[in-house]
C-alpha positions as a printed NumPy array, in Angstrom:
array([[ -4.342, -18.85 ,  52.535],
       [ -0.889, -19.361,  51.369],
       [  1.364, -16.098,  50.831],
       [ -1.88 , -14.183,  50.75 ],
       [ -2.199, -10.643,  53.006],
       [ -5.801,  -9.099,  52.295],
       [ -4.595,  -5.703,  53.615],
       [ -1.546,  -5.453,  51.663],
       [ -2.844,  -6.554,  48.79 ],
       [ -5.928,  -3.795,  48.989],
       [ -3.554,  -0.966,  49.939],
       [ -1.046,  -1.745,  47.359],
       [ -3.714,  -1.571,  44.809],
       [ -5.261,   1.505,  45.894],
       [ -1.821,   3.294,  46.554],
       [ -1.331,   2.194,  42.718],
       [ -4.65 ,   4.598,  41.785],
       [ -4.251,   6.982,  44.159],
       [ -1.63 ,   7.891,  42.372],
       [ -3.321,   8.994,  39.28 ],
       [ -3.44 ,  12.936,  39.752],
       [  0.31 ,  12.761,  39.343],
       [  0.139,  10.557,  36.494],
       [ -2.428,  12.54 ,  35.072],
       [ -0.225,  15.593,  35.771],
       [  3.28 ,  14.293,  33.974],
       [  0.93 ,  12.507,  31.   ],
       [ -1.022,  15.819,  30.332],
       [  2.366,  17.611,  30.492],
       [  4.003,  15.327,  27.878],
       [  0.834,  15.122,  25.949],
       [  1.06 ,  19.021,  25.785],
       [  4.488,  19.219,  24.393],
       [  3.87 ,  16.515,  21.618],
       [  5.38 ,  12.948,  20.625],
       [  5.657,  11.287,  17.177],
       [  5.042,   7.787,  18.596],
       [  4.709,   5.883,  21.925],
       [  7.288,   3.185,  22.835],
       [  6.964,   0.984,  25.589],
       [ 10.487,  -0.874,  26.511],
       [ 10.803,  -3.883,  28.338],
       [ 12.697,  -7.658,  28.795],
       [ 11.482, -10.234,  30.233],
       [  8.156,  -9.439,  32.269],
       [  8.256,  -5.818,  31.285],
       [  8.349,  -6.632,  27.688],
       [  4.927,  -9.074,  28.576],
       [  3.552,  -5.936,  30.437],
       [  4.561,  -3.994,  27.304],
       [  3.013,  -5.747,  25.11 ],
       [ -0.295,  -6.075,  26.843],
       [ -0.588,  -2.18 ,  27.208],
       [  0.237,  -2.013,  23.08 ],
       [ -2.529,  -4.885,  22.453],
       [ -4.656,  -2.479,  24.66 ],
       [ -4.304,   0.953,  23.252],
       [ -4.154,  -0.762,  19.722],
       [ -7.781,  -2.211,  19.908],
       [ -9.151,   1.565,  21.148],
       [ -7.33 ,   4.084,  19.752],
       [ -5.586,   5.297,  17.118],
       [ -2.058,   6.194,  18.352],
       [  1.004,   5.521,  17.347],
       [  1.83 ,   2.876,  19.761],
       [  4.546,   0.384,  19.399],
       [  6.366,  -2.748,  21.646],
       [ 10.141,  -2.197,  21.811],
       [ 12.085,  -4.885,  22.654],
       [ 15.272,  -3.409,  24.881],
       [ 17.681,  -5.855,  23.67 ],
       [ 16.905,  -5.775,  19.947],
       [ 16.535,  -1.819,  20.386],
       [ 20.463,  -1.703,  21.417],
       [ 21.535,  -4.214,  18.759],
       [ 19.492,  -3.323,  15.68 ],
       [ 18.229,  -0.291,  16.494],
       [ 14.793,   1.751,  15.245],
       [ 14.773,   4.264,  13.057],
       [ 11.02 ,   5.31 ,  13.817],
       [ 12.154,   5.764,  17.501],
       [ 13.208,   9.432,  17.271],
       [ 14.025,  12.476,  19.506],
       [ 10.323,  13.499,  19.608],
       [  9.218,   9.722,  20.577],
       [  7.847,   9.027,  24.121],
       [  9.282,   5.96 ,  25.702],
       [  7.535,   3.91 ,  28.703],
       [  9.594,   1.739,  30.842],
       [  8.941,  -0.424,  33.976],
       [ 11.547,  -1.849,  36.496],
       [ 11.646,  -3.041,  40.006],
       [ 15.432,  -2.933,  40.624],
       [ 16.635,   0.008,  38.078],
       [ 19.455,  -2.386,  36.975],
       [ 18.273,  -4.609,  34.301],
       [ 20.969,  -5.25 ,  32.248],
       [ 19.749,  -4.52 ,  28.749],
       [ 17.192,  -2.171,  29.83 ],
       [ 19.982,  -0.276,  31.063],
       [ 21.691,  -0.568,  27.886],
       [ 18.66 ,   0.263,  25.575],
       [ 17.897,   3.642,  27.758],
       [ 21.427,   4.64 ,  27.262],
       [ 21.206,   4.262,  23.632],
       [ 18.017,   5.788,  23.664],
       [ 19.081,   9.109,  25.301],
       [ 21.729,   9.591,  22.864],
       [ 18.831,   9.568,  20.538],
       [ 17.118,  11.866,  22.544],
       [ 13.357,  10.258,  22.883],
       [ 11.541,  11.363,  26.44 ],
       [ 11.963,   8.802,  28.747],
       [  9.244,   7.798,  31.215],
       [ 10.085,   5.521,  33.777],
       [  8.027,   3.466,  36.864],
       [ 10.989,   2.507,  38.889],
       [ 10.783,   1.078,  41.993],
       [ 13.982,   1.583,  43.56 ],
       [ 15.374,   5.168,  44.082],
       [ 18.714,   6.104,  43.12 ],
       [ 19.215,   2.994,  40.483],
       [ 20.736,   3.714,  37.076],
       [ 17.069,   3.528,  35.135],
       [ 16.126,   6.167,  38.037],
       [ 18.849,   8.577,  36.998],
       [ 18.5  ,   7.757,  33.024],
       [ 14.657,   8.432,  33.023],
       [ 13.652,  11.779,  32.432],
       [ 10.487,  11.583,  34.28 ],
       [ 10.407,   8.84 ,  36.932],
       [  7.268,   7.642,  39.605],
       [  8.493,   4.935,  42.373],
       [  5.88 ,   2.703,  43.641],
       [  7.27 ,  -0.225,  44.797],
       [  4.581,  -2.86 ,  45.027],
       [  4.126,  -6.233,  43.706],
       [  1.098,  -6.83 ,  41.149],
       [  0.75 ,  -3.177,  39.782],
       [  3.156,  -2.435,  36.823],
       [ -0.007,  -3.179,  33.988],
       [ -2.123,  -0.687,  36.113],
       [  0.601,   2.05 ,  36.305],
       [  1.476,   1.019,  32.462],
       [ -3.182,   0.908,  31.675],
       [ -2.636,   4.273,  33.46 ],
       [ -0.81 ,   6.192,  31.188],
       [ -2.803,   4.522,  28.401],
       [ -5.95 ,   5.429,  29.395],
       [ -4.72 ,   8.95 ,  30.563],
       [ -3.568,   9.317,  26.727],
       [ -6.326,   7.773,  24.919],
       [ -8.857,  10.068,  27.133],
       [ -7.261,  13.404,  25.724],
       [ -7.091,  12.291,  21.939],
       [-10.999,  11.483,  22.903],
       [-10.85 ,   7.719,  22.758],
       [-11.711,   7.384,  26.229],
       [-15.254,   9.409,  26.423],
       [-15.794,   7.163,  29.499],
       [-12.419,   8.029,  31.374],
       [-13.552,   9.524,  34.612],
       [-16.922,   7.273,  35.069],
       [-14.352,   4.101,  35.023],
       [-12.18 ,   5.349,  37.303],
       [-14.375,   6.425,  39.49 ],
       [-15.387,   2.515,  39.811],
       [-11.663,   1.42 ,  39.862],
       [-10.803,   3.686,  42.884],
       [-14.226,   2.302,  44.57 ],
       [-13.841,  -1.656,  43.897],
       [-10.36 ,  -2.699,  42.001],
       [ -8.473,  -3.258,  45.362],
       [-11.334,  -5.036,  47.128],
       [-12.827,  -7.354,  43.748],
       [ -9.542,  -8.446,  43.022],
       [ -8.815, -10.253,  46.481],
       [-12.052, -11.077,  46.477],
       [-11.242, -12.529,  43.411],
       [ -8.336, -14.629,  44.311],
       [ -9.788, -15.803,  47.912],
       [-12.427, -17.795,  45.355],
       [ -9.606, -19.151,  42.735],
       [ -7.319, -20.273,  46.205],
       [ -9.237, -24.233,  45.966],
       [ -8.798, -23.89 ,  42.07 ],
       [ -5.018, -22.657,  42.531],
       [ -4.546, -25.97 ,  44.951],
       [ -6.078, -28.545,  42.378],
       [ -4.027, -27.221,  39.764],
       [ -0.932, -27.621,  41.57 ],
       [ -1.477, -30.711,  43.01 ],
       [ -1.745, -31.956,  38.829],
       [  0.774, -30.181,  37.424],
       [  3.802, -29.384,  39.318],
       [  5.645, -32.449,  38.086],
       [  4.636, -31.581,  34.469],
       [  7.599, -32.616,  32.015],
       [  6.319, -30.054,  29.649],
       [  2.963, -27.525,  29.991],
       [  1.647, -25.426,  27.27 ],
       [ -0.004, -22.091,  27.813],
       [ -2.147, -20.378,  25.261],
       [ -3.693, -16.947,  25.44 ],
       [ -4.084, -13.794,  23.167],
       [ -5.153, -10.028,  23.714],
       [ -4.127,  -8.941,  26.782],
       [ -3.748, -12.547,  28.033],
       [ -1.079, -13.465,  25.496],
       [  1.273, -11.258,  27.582],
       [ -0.046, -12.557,  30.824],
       [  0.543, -16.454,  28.883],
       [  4.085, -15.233,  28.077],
       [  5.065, -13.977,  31.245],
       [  3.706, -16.657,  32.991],
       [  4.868, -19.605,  31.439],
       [  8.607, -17.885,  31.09 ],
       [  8.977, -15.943,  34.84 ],
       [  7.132, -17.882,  36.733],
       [  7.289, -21.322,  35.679],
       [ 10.526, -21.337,  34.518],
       [ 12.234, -18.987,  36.172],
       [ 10.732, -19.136,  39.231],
       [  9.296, -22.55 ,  39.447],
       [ 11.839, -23.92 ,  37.898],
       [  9.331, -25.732,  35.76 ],
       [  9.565, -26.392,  31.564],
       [  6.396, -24.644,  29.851],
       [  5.776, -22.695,  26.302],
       [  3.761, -20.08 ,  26.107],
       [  1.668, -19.903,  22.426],
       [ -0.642, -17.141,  21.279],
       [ -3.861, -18.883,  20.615],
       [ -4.072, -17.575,  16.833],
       [ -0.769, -19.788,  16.476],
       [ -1.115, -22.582,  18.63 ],
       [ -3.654, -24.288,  15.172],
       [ -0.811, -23.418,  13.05 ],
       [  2.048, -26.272,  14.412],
       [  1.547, -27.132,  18.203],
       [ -1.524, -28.271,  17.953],
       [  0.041, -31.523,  16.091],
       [  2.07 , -32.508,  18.769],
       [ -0.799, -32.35 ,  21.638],
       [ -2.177, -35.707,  22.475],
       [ -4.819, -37.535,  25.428],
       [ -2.085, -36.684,  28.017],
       [ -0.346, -33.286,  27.008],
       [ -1.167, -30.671,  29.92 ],
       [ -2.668, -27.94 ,  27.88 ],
       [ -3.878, -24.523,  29.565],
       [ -5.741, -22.034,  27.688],
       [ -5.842, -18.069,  29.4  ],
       [ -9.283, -16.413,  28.556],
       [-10.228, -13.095,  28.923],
       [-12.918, -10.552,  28.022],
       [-11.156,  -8.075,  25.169],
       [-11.265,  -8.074,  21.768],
       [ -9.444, -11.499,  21.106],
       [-11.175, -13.633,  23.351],
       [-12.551, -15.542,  20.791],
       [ -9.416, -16.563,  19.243],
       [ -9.126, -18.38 ,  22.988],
       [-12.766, -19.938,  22.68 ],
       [-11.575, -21.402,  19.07 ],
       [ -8.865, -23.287,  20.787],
       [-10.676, -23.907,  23.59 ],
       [-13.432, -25.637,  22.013],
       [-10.965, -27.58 ,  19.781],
       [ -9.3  , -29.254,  22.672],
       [-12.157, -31.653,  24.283],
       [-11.305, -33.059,  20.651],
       [ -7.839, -34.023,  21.151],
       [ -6.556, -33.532,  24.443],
       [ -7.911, -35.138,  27.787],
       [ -5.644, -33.122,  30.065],
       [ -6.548, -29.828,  29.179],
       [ -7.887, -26.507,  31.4  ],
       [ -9.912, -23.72 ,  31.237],
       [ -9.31 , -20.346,  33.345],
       [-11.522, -18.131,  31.999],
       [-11.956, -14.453,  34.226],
       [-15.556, -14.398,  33.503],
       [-15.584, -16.879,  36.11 ],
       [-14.741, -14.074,  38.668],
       [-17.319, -11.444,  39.357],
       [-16.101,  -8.362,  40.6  ],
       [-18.677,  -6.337,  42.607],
       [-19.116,  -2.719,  41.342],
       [-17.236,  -2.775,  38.139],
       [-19.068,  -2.76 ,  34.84 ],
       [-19.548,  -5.321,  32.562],
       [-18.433,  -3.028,  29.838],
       [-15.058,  -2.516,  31.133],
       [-14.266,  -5.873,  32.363],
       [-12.342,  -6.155,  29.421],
       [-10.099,  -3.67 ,  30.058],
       [ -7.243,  -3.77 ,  32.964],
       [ -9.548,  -6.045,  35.073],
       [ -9.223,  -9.   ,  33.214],
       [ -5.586,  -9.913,  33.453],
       [ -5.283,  -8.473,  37.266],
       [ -8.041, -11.243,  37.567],
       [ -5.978, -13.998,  35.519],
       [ -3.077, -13.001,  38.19 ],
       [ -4.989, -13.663,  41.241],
       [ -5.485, -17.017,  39.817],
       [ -2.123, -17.614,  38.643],
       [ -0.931, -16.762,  42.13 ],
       [ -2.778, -19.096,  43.535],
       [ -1.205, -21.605,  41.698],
       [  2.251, -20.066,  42.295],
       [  1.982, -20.426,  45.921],
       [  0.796, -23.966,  46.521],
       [  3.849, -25.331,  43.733],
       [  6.114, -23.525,  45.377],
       [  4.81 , -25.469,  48.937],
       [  4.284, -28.504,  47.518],
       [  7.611, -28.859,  45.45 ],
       [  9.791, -27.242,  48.513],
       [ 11.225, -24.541,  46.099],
       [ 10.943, -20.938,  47.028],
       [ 10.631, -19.329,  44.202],
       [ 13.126, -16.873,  45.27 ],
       [ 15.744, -18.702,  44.6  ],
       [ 17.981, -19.044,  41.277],
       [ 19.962, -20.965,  39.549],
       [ 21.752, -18.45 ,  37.305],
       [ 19.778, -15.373,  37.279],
       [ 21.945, -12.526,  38.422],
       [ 23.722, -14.622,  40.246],
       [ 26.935, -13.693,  38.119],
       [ 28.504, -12.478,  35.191],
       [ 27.047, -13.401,  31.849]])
């Protein structure tokens, strides 16, 4: 399989949750001392990662639990985001520009500032007052699911907490490349169709509308270097849907939480009007080990990734682009 290393893949994942007793540790800790709301910060793919961890707590729980945009935080501002808030951040280099800029404004606010960052000694590192490195690929919604669950378990919206874990730390890392060695065929076909798409349109809501967003925007475009959209399914019958047609590609994310039905709506609208249309639904990916009842939690978009980077992997072969490379992206001043 292309760009695919079983090992890695299963250790990375079960570093991730191996992890949790000093998650547990720093969440308890800030628990204990209190919080008026819970921010998670992010641009780009963090703000996608964001806003499927607020989608998730939001449909359990009862916290106060908000997405914060970090470039509309240090332009506008947020008065609800106050010295006894508890902010949530994710970055792989420590550097991202308005990230950066956001957690300096922050501080002079005064919020607690809890940060996964992956590279030691960065800015974000030495901004965030609580910081856990992990530098591996694939895991930022578990370490974000993490301190969500962690938090929803101790205001007792998680009665379940420890029997779910206990299945994650048995079958997460093995299921999910289990998972992507049976999309790898799927992930070729796809490819094959699409990778000279003028335009492709991805739909998905819960915690898939992040997973839609991200994709369509970091990979495709940024990294593929390919023109998408990315439309939550709710909105997608309220204007795009008029301009979809026999030969628009059309690609609708389904997963198993509380909004997958706004994705079946669309779903079974578009056999109607679209003949170039597909379906990746993570039901379609058993995972030995894991209940049914909490597929619908972190499982389903880790599954909707091994399926996406399947895809990822045979475009970038097939269209000679390694998706490392950019045009513009950091690549100066702007």
């Amino acid at each position: 399989m292309l760009k695919f290393n079983e090992q890695q893949q299963i250790d990375d994942i079960q570093g991730m949750l191996d992890l949790r007793p000093e998650i547990e540790k720093l969440v308890d800790a800030l628990d204990e001392k209190g919080f008026d709301a819970i921010y998670y910060l992010g641009i780009g793919g963090t703000y996608a990662s964001a806003m499927q961890a607020v989608t998730y707590i939001n449909g359990k729980s009862d916290l106060p639990v908000y997405v914060q945009h970090a470039a509309e935080y240090y332009t506008t501002g947020n008065r609800r985001l106050t010295k006894d808030s508890l902010v949530i951040l994710s970055s792989v280099t420590g550097t991202t520009q308005e990230v950066v800029k956001a957690v300096e404004e922050i501080k002079k606010v005064g919020a607690t500032l809890l940060g996964f960052i992956d590279s030691t000694g960065s800015i974000l590192a030495e901004h965030c007052d609580h910081v856990i490195t992990y530098p591996a690929p694939g895991t930022e919604q578990i370490k974000f699911f993490m301190v969500a669950d962690r938090l929803m378990k101790n205001h007792g919206d998680f009665p379940d907490y420890d029997a779910y874990y206990r299945e994650l730390d048995q079958y997460l890392a093995k299921g999910i490349v289990e998972a992507e060695k049976q999309a790898d065929e799927f992930g070729r076909a796809f490819a094959e169709q699409h990778r000279h798409d003028a335009m492709h349109y991805f739909i998905g809501a819960g915690n898939q509308w992040g997973a839609v967003y991200s994709y369509a925007m970091c990979y495709w475009e940024e990294q593929s270097w390919l023109r998408s959209k990315s439309i939550h399914a709710a909105e997608f019958l309220h204007g795009t849907l008029e301009i979809v047609d026999e030969t628009t590609p059309v690609t609708v994310f389904l997963g198993e939480d509380e909004q997958r039905p706004l994705s079946e709506r669309v779903a079974k609208l578009l056999p109607r009007i679209c003949g170039n249309y597909t379906l990746i639904d993570t039901k379609d990916y058993p995972v030995s080990g894991i209940s049914e009842k909490y597929r619908g939690r972190v499982l389903s978009h880790l599954l909707m990734h091994c399926v996406t980077q399947r895809i990822d992997a045979y475009v970038e072969q097939m269209n000679c682009h390694p998706m490392e490379i950019r045009r513009y992206y950091r690549q100066f001043e702007y």
